[in-house]
Tab-separated table of C-alpha atoms in Angstrom:
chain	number	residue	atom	x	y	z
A	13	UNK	CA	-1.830	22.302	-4.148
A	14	UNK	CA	-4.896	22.665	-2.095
A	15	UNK	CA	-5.078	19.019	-1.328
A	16	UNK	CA	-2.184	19.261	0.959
A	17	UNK	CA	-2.548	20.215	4.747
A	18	UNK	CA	-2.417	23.759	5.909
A	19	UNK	CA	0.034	24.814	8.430
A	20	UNK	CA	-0.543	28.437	7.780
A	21	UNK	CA	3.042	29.298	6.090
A	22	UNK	CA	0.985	31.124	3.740
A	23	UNK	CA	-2.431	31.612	2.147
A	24	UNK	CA	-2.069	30.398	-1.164
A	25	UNK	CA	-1.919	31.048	-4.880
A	26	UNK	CA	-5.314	31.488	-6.360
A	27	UNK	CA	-5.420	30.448	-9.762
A	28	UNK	CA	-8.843	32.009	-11.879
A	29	UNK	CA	-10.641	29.302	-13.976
A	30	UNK	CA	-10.512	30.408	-17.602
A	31	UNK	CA	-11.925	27.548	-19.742
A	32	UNK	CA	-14.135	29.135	-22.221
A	33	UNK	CA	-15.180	25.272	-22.426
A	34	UNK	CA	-14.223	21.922	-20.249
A	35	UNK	CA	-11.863	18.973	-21.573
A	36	UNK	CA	-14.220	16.559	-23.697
A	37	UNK	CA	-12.718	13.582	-21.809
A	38	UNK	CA	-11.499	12.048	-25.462
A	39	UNK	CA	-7.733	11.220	-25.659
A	40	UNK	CA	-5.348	13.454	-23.990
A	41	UNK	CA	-2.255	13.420	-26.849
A	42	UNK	CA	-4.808	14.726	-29.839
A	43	UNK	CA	-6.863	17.562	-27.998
A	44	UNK	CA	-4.471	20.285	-29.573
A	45	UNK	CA	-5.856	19.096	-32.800
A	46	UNK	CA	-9.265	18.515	-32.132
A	47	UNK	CA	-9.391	21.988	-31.054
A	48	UNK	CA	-6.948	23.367	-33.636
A	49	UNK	CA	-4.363	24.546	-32.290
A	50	UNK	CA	-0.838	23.910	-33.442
A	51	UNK	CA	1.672	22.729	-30.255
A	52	UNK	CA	5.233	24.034	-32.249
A	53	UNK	CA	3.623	27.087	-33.378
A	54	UNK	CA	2.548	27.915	-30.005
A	55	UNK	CA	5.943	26.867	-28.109
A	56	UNK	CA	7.496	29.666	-30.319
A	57	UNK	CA	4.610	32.051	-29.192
A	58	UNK	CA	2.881	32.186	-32.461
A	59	UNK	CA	-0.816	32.185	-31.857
A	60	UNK	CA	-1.546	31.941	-35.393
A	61	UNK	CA	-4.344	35.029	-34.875
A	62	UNK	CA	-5.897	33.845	-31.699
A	63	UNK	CA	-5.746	36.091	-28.440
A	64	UNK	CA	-3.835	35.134	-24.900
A	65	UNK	CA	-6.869	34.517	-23.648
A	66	UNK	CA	-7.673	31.914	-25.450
A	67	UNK	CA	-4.271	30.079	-25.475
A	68	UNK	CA	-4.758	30.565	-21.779
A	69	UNK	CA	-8.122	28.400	-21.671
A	70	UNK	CA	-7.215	25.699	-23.989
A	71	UNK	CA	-3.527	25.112	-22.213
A	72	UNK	CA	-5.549	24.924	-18.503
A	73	UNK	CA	-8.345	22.662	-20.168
A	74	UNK	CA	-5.795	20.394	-21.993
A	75	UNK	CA	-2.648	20.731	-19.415
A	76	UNK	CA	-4.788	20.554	-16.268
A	77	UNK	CA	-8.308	19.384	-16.914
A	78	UNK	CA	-6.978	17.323	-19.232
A	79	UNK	CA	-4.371	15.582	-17.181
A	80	UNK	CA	-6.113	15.271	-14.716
A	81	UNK	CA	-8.538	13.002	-16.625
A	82	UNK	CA	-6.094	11.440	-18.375
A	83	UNK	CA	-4.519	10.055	-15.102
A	84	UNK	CA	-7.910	9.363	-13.175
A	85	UNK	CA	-10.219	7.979	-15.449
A	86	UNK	CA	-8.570	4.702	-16.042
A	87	UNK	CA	-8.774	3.965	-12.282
A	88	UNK	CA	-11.438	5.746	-10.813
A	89	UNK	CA	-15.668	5.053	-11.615
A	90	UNK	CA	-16.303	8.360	-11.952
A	91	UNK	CA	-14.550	11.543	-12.641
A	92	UNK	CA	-16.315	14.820	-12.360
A	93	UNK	CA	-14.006	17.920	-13.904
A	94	UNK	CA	-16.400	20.116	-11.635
A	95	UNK	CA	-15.049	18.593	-8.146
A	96	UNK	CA	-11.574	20.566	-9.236
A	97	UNK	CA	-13.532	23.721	-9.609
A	98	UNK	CA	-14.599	26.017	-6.780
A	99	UNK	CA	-15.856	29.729	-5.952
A	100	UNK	CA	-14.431	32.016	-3.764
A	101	UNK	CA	-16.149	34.244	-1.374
A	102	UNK	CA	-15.857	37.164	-3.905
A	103	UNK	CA	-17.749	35.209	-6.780
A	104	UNK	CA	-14.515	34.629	-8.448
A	105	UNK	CA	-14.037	30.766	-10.019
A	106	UNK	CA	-10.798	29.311	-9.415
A	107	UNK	CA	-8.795	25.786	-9.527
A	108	UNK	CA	-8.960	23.735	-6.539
A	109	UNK	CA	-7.003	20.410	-5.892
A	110	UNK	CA	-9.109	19.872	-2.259
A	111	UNK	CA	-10.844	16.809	-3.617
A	112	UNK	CA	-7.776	15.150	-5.371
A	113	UNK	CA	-7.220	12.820	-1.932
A	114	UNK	CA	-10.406	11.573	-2.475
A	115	UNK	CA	-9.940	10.562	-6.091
A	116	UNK	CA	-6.251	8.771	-4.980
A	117	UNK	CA	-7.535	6.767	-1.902
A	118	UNK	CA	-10.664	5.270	-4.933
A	119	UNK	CA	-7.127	4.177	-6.985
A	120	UNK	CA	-5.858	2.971	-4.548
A	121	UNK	CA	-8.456	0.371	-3.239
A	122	UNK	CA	-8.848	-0.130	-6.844
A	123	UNK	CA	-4.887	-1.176	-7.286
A	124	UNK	CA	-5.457	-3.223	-4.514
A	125	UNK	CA	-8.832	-5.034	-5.502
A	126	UNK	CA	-6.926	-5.715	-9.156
A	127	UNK	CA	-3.938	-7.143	-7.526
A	128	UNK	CA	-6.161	-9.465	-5.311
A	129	UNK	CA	-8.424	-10.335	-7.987
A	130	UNK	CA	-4.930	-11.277	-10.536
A	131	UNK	CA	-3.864	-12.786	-7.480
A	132	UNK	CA	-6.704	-15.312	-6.716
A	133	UNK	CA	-6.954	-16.244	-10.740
A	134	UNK	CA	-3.306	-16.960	-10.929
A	135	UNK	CA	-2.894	-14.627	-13.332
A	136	UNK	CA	-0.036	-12.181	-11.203
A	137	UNK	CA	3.197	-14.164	-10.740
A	138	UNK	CA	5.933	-12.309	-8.791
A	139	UNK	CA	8.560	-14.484	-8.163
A	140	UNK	CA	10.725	-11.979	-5.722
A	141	UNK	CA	8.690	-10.278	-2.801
A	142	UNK	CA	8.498	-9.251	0.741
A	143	UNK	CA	5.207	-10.433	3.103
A	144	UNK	CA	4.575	-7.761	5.622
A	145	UNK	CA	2.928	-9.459	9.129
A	146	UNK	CA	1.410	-6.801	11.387
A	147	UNK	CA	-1.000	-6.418	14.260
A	148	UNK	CA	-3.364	-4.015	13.301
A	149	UNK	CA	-3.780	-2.588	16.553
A	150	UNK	CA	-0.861	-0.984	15.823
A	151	UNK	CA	-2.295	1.464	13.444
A	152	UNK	CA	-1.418	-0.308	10.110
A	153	UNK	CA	-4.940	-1.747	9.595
A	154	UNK	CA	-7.535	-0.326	7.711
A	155	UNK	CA	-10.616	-2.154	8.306
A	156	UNK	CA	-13.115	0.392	5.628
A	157	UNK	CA	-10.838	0.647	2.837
A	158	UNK	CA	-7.499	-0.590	1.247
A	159	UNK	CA	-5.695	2.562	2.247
A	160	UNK	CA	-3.140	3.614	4.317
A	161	UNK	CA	-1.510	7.359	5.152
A	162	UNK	CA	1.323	8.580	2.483
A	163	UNK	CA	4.045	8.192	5.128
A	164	UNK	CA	3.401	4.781	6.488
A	165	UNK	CA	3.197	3.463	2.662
A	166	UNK	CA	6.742	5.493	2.284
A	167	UNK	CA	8.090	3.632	5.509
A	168	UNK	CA	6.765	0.154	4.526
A	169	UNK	CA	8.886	0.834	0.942
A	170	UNK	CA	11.930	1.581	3.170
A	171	UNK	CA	11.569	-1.277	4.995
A	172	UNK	CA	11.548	-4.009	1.989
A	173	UNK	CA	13.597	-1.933	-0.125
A	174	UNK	CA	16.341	-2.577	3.171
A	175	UNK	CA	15.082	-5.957	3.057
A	176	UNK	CA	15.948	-7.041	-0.072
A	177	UNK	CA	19.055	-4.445	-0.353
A	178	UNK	CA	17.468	-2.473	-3.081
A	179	UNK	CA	19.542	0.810	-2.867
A	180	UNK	CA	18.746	1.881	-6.258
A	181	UNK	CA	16.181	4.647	-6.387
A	182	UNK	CA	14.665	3.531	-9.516
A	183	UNK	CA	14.166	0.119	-8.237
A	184	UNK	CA	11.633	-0.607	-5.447
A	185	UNK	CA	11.156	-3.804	-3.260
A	186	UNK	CA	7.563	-5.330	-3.995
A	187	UNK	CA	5.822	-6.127	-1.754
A	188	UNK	CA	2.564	-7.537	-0.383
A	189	UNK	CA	0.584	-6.135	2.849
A	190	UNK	CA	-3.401	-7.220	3.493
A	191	UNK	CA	-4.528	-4.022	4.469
A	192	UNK	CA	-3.800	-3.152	0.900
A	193	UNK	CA	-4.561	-6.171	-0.706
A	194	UNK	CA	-7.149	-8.244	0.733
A	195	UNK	CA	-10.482	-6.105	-0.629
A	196	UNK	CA	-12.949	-4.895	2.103
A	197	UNK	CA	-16.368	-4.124	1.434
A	198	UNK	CA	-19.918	-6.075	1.007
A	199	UNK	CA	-19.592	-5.596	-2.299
A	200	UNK	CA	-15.731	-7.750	-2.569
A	201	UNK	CA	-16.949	-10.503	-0.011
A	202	UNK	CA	-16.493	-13.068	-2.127
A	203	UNK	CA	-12.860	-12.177	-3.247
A	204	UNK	CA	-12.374	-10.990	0.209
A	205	UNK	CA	-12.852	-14.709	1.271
A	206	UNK	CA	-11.070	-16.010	-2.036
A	207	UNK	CA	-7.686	-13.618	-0.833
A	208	UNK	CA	-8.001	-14.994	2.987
A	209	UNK	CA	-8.007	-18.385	1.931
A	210	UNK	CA	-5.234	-17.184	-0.684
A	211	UNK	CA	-2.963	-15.902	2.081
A	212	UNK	CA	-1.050	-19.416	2.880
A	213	UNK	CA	0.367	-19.449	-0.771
A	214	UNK	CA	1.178	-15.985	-0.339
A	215	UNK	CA	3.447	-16.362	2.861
A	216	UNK	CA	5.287	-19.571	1.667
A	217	UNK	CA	6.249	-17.924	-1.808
A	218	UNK	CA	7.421	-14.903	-0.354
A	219	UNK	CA	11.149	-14.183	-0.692
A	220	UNK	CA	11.017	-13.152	3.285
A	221	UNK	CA	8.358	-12.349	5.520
A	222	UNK	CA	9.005	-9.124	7.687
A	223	UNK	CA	7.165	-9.136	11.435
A	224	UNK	CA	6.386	-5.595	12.512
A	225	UNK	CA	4.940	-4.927	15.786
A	226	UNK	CA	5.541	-1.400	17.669
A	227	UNK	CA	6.644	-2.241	20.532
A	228	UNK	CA	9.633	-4.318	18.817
A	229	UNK	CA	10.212	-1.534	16.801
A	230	UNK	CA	11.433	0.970	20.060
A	231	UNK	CA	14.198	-1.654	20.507
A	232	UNK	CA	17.767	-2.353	19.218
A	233	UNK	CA	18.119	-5.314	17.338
A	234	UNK	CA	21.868	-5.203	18.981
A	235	UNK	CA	20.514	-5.136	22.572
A	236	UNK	CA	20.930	-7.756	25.012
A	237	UNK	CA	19.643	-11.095	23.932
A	238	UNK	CA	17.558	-11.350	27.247
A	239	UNK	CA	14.979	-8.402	26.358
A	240	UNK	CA	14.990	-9.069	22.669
A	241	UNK	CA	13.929	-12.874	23.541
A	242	UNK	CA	11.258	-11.600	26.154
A	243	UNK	CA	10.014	-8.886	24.544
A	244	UNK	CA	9.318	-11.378	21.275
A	245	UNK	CA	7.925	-13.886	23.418
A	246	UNK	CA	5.153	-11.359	25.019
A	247	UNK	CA	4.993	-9.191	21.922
A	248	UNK	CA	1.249	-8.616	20.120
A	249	UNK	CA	2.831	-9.939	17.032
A	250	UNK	CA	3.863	-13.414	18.914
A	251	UNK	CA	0.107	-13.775	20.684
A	252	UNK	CA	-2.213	-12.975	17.560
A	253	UNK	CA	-3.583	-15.892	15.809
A	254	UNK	CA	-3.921	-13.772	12.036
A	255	UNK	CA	-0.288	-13.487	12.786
A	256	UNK	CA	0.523	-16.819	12.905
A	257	UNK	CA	0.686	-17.910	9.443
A	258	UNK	CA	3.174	-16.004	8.759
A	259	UNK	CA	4.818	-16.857	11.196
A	260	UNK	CA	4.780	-20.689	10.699
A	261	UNK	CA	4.944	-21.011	6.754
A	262	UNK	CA	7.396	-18.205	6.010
A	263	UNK	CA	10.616	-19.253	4.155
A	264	UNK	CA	12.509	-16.570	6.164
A	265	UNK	CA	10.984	-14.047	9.263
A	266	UNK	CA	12.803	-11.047	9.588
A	267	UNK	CA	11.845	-8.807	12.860
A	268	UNK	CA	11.846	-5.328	12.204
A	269	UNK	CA	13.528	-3.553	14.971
A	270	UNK	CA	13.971	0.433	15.610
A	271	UNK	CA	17.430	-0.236	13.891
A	272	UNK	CA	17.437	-3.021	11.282
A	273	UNK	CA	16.039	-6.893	11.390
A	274	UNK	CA	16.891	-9.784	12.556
A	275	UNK	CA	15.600	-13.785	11.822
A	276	UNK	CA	14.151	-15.689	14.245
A	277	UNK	CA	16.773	-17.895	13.736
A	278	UNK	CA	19.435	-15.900	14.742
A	279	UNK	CA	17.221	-14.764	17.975
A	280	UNK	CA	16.917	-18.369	18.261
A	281	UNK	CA	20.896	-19.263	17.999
A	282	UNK	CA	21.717	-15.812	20.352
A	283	UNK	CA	19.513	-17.446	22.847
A	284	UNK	CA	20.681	-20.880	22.969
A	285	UNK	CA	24.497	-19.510	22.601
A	286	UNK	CA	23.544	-17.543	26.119
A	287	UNK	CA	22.312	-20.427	27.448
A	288	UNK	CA	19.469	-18.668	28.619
A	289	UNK	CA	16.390	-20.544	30.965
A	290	UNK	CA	13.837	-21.750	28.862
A	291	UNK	CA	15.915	-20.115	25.645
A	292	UNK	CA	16.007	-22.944	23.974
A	293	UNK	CA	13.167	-23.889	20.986
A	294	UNK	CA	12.015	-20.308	19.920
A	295	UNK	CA	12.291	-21.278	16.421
A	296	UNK	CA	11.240	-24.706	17.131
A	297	UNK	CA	8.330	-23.706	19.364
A	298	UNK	CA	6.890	-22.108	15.969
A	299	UNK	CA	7.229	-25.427	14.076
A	300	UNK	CA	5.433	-27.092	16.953
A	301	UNK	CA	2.729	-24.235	16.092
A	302	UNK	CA	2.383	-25.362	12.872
A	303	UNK	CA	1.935	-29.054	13.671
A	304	UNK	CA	-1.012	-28.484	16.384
A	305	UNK	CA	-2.186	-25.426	14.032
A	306	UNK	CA	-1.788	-25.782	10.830
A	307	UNK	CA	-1.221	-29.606	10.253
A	308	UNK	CA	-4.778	-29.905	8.500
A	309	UNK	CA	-3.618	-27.670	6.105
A	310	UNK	CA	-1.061	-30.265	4.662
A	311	UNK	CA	-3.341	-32.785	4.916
A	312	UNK	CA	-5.928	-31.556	3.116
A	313	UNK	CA	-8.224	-31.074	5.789
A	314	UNK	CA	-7.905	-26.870	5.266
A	315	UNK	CA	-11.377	-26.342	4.311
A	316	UNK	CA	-12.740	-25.837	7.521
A	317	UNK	CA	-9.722	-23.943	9.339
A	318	UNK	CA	-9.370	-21.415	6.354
A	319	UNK	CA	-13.128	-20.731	6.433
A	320	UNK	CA	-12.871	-19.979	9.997
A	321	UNK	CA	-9.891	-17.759	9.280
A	322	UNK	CA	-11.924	-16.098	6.555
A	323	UNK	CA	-14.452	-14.613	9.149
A	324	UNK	CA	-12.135	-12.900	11.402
């Protein structure tokens, strides 16, 4: 568990390397009898005349070696049973898991580059999904890779899973974010491109389309109508043009706030109820967006604005 951080609770379990030989990378479920050992008789403690020692190397090569190739060679372009190997000060060889982030973050951006890829053929239909909007200033961009940390991936699943009242634990909200699923790299520029020019489909068939921005997300979705209308108005989310598209072709935009969401819509109706100055026309003043904006777009003029949109 060497992969994880540190915070000096302890020093660790050392566990000794004792493979008389490495996994052969062939499949995982027959090793036992490719190397001829018999799974029942051993369970019962019956080494049918071999020592501990050697139950001891083929359970670490087949139970740890082994899974551990089983699980990242499908999704990684090269796995090397050595990086899971390392030497201690004393000489000693022992197990190691310090490289095992590396290996996740590769399956990761290469999750993400099959989605886009399925996504851009027409081949991945999800018919039920949340659209996540951001500003990446915010810290949820990722501009060299499609990765984010563990606990803002956990927070994002919260968030749809709220969104589309998904309280089982077994069931999880899908959802689609481009940090994750628009590819980066010289190598993907061409499917980077495809995915941009991809992303108007992907807003107007989402289910809803949540707006995050982090200084909407210190506030009470309950609090007074006249900061939650200001504080949209002169948010990062409201003033970004990547932003926008989501904004205008959504179906539904929910605001996440430090408490729950709420629709533009409903902002909208609180406003106008209050009778605020120059309330009036939030949601409005977005469809007027997407006349000026995005109007080409329906008349199938989009070439040129989505190529522009695909170098930013």
């Amino acid at each position: 568990m060497n992969h994880l951080a540190d915070f000096g609770a302890s020093e660790g379990i050392e566990v000794p390397y004792v493979c008389s030989e490495m996994y052969d990378g062939e499949d995982f479920y027959s090793y036992p009898q490719r190397k001829g050992w018999d799974i029942a008789s051993l369970s019962n403690g019956d080494l049918k005349g071999k020592s501990p020692d050697d139950a001891a190397s083929f359970l670490q090569a087949w139970m740890y070696f082994g899974l551990l190739s089983y699980v990242l060679r499908p999704t990684v372009k090269s796995f090397d049973p050595k990086d899971f190997i390392q030497q201690t000060a004393s000489g000693c060889r022992v197990v190691t898991t310090k490289k095992l982030g590396r290996y996740i973050v590769e399956c990761q951006i290469n999750a993400a580059v099959k989605m886009a890829l399925l996504s851009n053929d027409g081949a991945l239909e999800v018919s039920n999904y949340i659209a996540i909007s951001h500003v990446w200033r915010d810290g949820l961009g990722n501009p060299a890779q499609n990765a984010l940390h563990v606990c803002q991936l956990r927070t994002l699943q919260t968030f749809a899973n709220q969104l589309l009242e998904t309280e089982e634990e077994s069931v999880q909200a899908v959802w689609w974010r481009d940090t994750l699923c628009i590819p980066v790299g010289d190598e993907y520029e061409e499917q980077r491109r495809s995915s941009i020019r991809n992303m108007r489909k992907i807003y107007e068939s989402a289910t809803k389309v949540l707006a995050l921005d982090s200084g909407l997300m210190k506030v009470f979705k309950n609090s007074a109508i006249e900061e939650l209308y200001l504080r949209l108005k002169l948010c990062g989310w409201m003033r970004r043009l990547w932003t926008l598209q989501g904004g205008v072709l959504a179906q539904d935009v929910y605001v996440q706030f430090s408490d729950g969401t709420k629709t533009l819509r409903e902002l909208d109706n609180a406003a106008e109820e209050e009778t605020l100055r120059d309330a009036r026309g939030l949601f409005t003043r977005y469809s007027f967006l997407s006349k000026t904006c995005f109007g080409p777009f329906t008349r199938g003029q989009s070439a040129s604005h989505e190529n522009r949109l695909a170098g930013l």
